[in-house]
PDB file of C-alpha atoms in Angstrom:
ATOM      1  CA  MET J 108       8.785 -12.502   9.157  1.00  0.00           C
ATOM      2  CA  SER J 109      10.827  -9.275   9.050  1.00  0.00           C
ATOM      3  CA  TYR J 110       9.724  -5.850   8.148  1.00  0.00           C
ATOM      4  CA  ALA J 111      12.180  -5.711   5.362  1.00  0.00           C
ATOM      5  CA  ALA J 112      10.783  -8.910   3.820  1.00  0.00           C
ATOM      6  CA  VAL J 113       7.131  -7.715   4.082  1.00  0.00           C
ATOM      7  CA  HIS J 114       7.953  -4.238   2.614  1.00  0.00           C
ATOM      8  CA  ALA J 115       9.816  -5.940  -0.128  1.00  0.00           C
ATOM      9  CA  ALA J 116       6.905  -8.286  -0.995  1.00  0.00           C
ATOM     10  CA  ILE J 117       4.499  -5.234  -1.046  1.00  0.00           C
ATOM     11  CA  ARG J 118       6.539  -3.390  -3.360  1.00  0.00           C
ATOM     12  CA  GLN J 119       7.041  -6.323  -5.734  1.00  0.00           C
ATOM     13  CA  ARG J 120       3.448  -6.903  -5.687  1.00  0.00           C
ATOM     14  CA  PHE J 121       2.789  -3.448  -6.606  1.00  0.00           C
ATOM     15  CA  GLU J 122       5.427  -3.084  -9.341  1.00  0.00           C
ATOM     16  CA  THR J 123       4.090  -6.305 -10.950  1.00  0.00           C
ATOM     17  CA  GLN J 124       0.510  -5.494 -10.773  1.00  0.00           C
ATOM     18  CA  TRP J 125       0.792  -1.736 -11.516  1.00  0.00           C
ATOM     19  CA  ALA J 126       2.809  -2.625 -14.449  1.00  0.00           C
ATOM     20  CA  GLY J 127       3.872   0.964 -15.498  1.00  0.00           C
ATOM     21  CA  ALA J 128       0.272   2.431 -15.285  1.00  0.00           C
ATOM     22  CA  THR J 129       1.887   5.620 -14.105  1.00  0.00           C
ATOM     23  CA  ASP J 130       5.028   6.821 -12.553  1.00  0.00           C
ATOM     24  CA  VAL J 131       5.404   5.671  -9.062  1.00  0.00           C
ATOM     25  CA  GLN J 132       7.344   7.275  -6.140  1.00  0.00           C
ATOM     26  CA  TYR J 133       8.698   4.721  -3.756  1.00  0.00           C
ATOM     27  CA  PRO J 134       9.843   5.404  -0.042  1.00  0.00           C
ATOM     28  CA  GLY J 135      13.308   6.679   0.111  1.00  0.00           C
ATOM     29  CA  VAL J 136      13.929   6.708  -3.661  1.00  0.00           C
ATOM     30  CA  ASP J 137      14.617   9.990  -5.575  1.00  0.00           C
ATOM     31  CA  PHE J 138      11.612  11.040  -7.788  1.00  0.00           C
ATOM     32  CA  LYS J 139      10.916  13.662 -10.136  1.00  0.00           C
ATOM     33  CA  ILE J 140       7.380  14.425 -11.438  1.00  0.00           C
ATOM     34  CA  ASN J 141       7.066  14.033 -15.270  1.00  0.00           C
ATOM     35  CA  GLY J 142       5.350  17.257 -16.376  1.00  0.00           C
ATOM     36  CA  ASP J 143       1.568  16.993 -15.879  1.00  0.00           C
ATOM     37  CA  ASN J 144       1.347  13.272 -16.225  1.00  0.00           C
ATOM     38  CA  SER J 145      -0.499  11.437 -13.367  1.00  0.00           C
ATOM     39  CA  TRP J 146       1.530   9.574 -10.760  1.00  0.00           C
ATOM     40  CA  VAL J 147       1.153   7.683  -7.458  1.00  0.00           C
ATOM     41  CA  ARG J 148       3.092   7.439  -4.247  1.00  0.00           C
ATOM     42  CA  LEU J 149       3.390   4.143  -2.557  1.00  0.00           C
ATOM     43  CA  ASN J 150       3.534   4.341   1.297  1.00  0.00           C
ATOM     44  CA  ILE J 151       3.839   1.565   3.642  1.00  0.00           C
ATOM     45  CA  ALA J 152       3.094   2.171   7.233  1.00  0.00           C
ATOM     46  CA  ASP J 153       3.755  -0.276  10.123  1.00  0.00           C
ATOM     47  CA  ALA J 154       1.040   0.254  12.778  1.00  0.00           C
ATOM     48  CA  ALA J 155       0.858  -1.907  15.835  1.00  0.00           C
ATOM     49  CA  ALA J 156       1.742  -5.459  17.117  1.00  0.00           C
ATOM     50  CA  ASN J 157      -0.034  -7.443  19.762  1.00  0.00           C
ATOM     51  CA  TRP J 158      -0.045 -11.063  20.920  1.00  0.00           C
ATOM     52  CA  ALA J 159      -2.345 -13.329  19.072  1.00  0.00           C
ATOM     53  CA  SER J 160      -1.351 -16.340  21.287  1.00  0.00           C
ATOM     54  CA  MET J 161       0.915 -17.207  24.222  1.00  0.00           C
ATOM     55  CA  GLY J 162       2.759 -20.420  24.922  1.00  0.00           C
ATOM     56  CA  ASP J 163       6.147 -22.037  24.993  1.00  0.00           C
ATOM     57  CA  PRO J 164       8.898 -20.316  23.394  1.00  0.00           C
ATOM     58  CA  GLY J 165       8.746 -20.556  19.603  1.00  0.00           C
ATOM     59  CA  ASN J 166       4.880 -21.062  19.752  1.00  0.00           C
ATOM     60  CA  ASN J 167       3.804 -17.601  20.456  1.00  0.00           C
ATOM     61  CA  ILE J 168       2.276 -15.530  17.732  1.00  0.00           C
ATOM     62  CA  GLU J 169       3.017 -11.854  17.334  1.00  0.00           C
ATOM     63  CA  ARG J 170       0.487 -10.241  15.106  1.00  0.00           C
ATOM     64  CA  ASN J 171       1.713  -7.099  13.301  1.00  0.00           C
ATOM     65  CA  LEU J 172      -0.631  -4.580  11.614  1.00  0.00           C
ATOM     66  CA  GLY J 173      -0.081  -2.050   9.114  1.00  0.00           C
ATOM     67  CA  GLN J 174      -1.443  -0.335   6.000  1.00  0.00           C
ATOM     68  CA  VAL J 175      -0.353   0.393   2.381  1.00  0.00           C
ATOM     69  CA  THR J 176      -1.441   3.844   1.038  1.00  0.00           C
ATOM     70  CA  ILE J 177      -1.374   4.586  -2.733  1.00  0.00           C
ATOM     71  CA  GLN J 178      -1.624   8.250  -3.057  1.00  0.00           C
ATOM     72  CA  ILE J 179      -2.972   9.109  -6.558  1.00  0.00           C
ATOM     73  CA  PHE J 180      -2.158  12.380  -8.224  1.00  0.00           C
ATOM     74  CA  VAL J 181      -3.917  13.721 -11.373  1.00  0.00           C
ATOM     75  CA  LEU J 182      -3.979  17.109 -12.780  1.00  0.00           C
ATOM     76  CA  ALA J 183      -6.503  19.166 -11.165  1.00  0.00           C
ATOM     77  CA  GLY J 184      -9.319  20.716 -13.473  1.00  0.00           C
ATOM     78  CA  VAL J 185      -9.838  17.515 -15.455  1.00  0.00           C
ATOM     79  CA  GLY J 186     -12.489  15.893 -13.096  1.00  0.00           C
ATOM     80  CA  GLU J 187     -12.101  13.055 -10.905  1.00  0.00           C
ATOM     81  CA  GLY J 188     -12.775  10.238 -13.451  1.00  0.00           C
ATOM     82  CA  VAL J 189      -9.088   9.478 -14.172  1.00  0.00           C
ATOM     83  CA  ALA J 190      -8.262   9.375 -10.486  1.00  0.00           C
ATOM     84  CA  LEU J 191     -11.188   7.236  -9.712  1.00  0.00           C
ATOM     85  CA  GLY J 192     -10.148   4.823 -12.536  1.00  0.00           C
ATOM     86  CA  LEU J 193      -6.590   4.719 -10.921  1.00  0.00           C
ATOM     87  CA  ALA J 194      -8.207   4.127  -7.511  1.00  0.00           C
ATOM     88  CA  ASP J 195     -10.104   1.078  -8.780  1.00  0.00           C
ATOM     89  CA  ASN J 196      -6.828  -0.326 -10.233  1.00  0.00           C
ATOM     90  CA  ALA J 197      -4.974   0.318  -7.072  1.00  0.00           C
ATOM     91  CA  ARG J 198      -7.741  -1.352  -5.060  1.00  0.00           C
ATOM     92  CA  ALA J 199      -7.333  -4.361  -7.133  1.00  0.00           C
ATOM     93  CA  VAL J 200      -3.716  -4.702  -6.464  1.00  0.00           C
ATOM     94  CA  PHE J 201      -3.973  -5.691  -2.825  1.00  0.00           C
ATOM     95  CA  ARG J 202      -7.761  -6.948  -2.586  1.00  0.00           C
ATOM     96  CA  SER J 203      -7.721 -10.342  -0.761  1.00  0.00           C
ATOM     97  CA  TRP J 204      -3.957 -10.828  -1.590  1.00  0.00           C
ATOM     98  CA  THR J 205      -1.889 -13.112   0.573  1.00  0.00           C
ATOM     99  CA  ASP J 206       1.814 -13.616   0.182  1.00  0.00           C
ATOM    100  CA  ALA J 207       2.599 -17.235   1.304  1.00  0.00           C
ATOM    101  CA  ALA J 208       6.345 -16.586   1.546  1.00  0.00           C
ATOM    102  CA  SER J 209       6.074 -13.782   4.066  1.00  0.00           C
ATOM    103  CA  GLY J 210       2.705 -14.549   5.758  1.00  0.00           C
ATOM    104  CA  LEU J 211       1.261 -11.163   4.715  1.00  0.00           C
ATOM    105  CA  ARG J 212      -2.389 -11.001   4.317  1.00  0.00           C
ATOM    106  CA  PHE J 213      -4.637  -8.168   3.098  1.00  0.00           C
ATOM    107  CA  GLU J 214      -8.008  -9.562   4.704  1.00  0.00           C
ATOM    108  CA  VAL J 215      -9.792  -5.989   4.912  1.00  0.00           C
ATOM    109  CA  PRO J 216     -11.032  -4.816   1.535  1.00  0.00           C
ATOM    110  CA  PRO J 217      -9.032  -1.680   0.268  1.00  0.00           C
ATOM    111  CA  TYR J 218     -10.955   1.672   0.199  1.00  0.00           C
ATOM    112  CA  ALA J 219     -10.552   4.943  -1.392  1.00  0.00           C
ATOM    113  CA  ARG J 220     -10.476   8.339   0.261  1.00  0.00           C
ATOM    114  CA  GLN J 221     -10.785  11.609  -1.621  1.00  0.00           C
ATOM    115  CA  VAL J 222      -8.274  14.235  -0.454  1.00  0.00           C
ATOM    116  CA  GLY J 223      -8.961  16.985  -2.986  1.00  0.00           C
ATOM    117  CA  VAL J 224      -6.959  19.640  -4.844  1.00  0.00           C
ATOM    118  CA  ASP J 225      -3.605  20.878  -3.634  1.00  0.00           C
ATOM    119  CA  GLY J 226      -1.852  23.218  -6.123  1.00  0.00           C
ATOM    120  CA  LYS J 227      -2.048  21.586  -9.465  1.00  0.00           C
ATOM    121  CA  TRP J 228      -2.828  18.139  -8.407  1.00  0.00           C
ATOM    122  CA  TYR J 229      -6.126  16.282  -7.478  1.00  0.00           C
ATOM    123  CA  GLN J 230      -5.468  13.541  -4.926  1.00  0.00           C
ATOM    124  CA  ILE J 231      -7.255  10.245  -3.900  1.00  0.00           C
ATOM    125  CA  ASN J 232      -5.802   7.960  -1.499  1.00  0.00           C
ATOM    126  CA  VAL J 233      -6.289   4.152  -1.719  1.00  0.00           C
ATOM    127  CA  VAL J 234      -5.774   2.411   1.834  1.00  0.00           C
ATOM    128  CA  ALA J 235      -5.171  -1.327   2.196  1.00  0.00           C
ATOM    129  CA  PRO J 236      -4.889  -2.575   5.709  1.00  0.00           C
ATOM    130  CA  PHE J 237      -2.580  -5.734   6.274  1.00  0.00           C
ATOM    131  CA  ARG J 238      -1.235  -8.082   8.881  1.00  0.00           C
ATOM    132  CA  PHE J 239       1.453 -10.632   9.248  1.00  0.00           C
ATOM    133  CA  ASP J 240       2.259 -13.037  12.007  1.00  0.00           C
ATOM    134  CA  ASP J 241       5.734 -13.753  13.543  1.00  0.00           C
ATOM    135  CA  PHE J 242       6.398 -16.828  15.611  1.00  0.00           C
ATOM    136  CA  THR J 243       8.429 -16.189  18.724  1.00  0.00           C
TER     137      THR J 243
END
């Protein structure tokens, strides 16, 4: 499966499941923060590839690994409750999700990582590891 297809499936899943809960910044797309409203940034990072099996041409499995990071930004000074609620929602988007069309699998539970305050924003990241296989 191609990187483009995998990234498209991830974006589509996030758009559908997030359903406008906040504004979303997507990779490579212009974005302007809407005042003091909470917002998130979706990052898709391809990490590594390895051989899961070896055999005749067309029967080799190339395993590709990566992670989705949803960076959550809420106004600093209002406590972490809103950010944690959004983190719970973000974790649910990819928890145990498999996309049959692309072979994309989220087999490791997503987890939250508190980043803290930077300027006027409090940030929590939700990380969701994934994998997909290519047959070569």
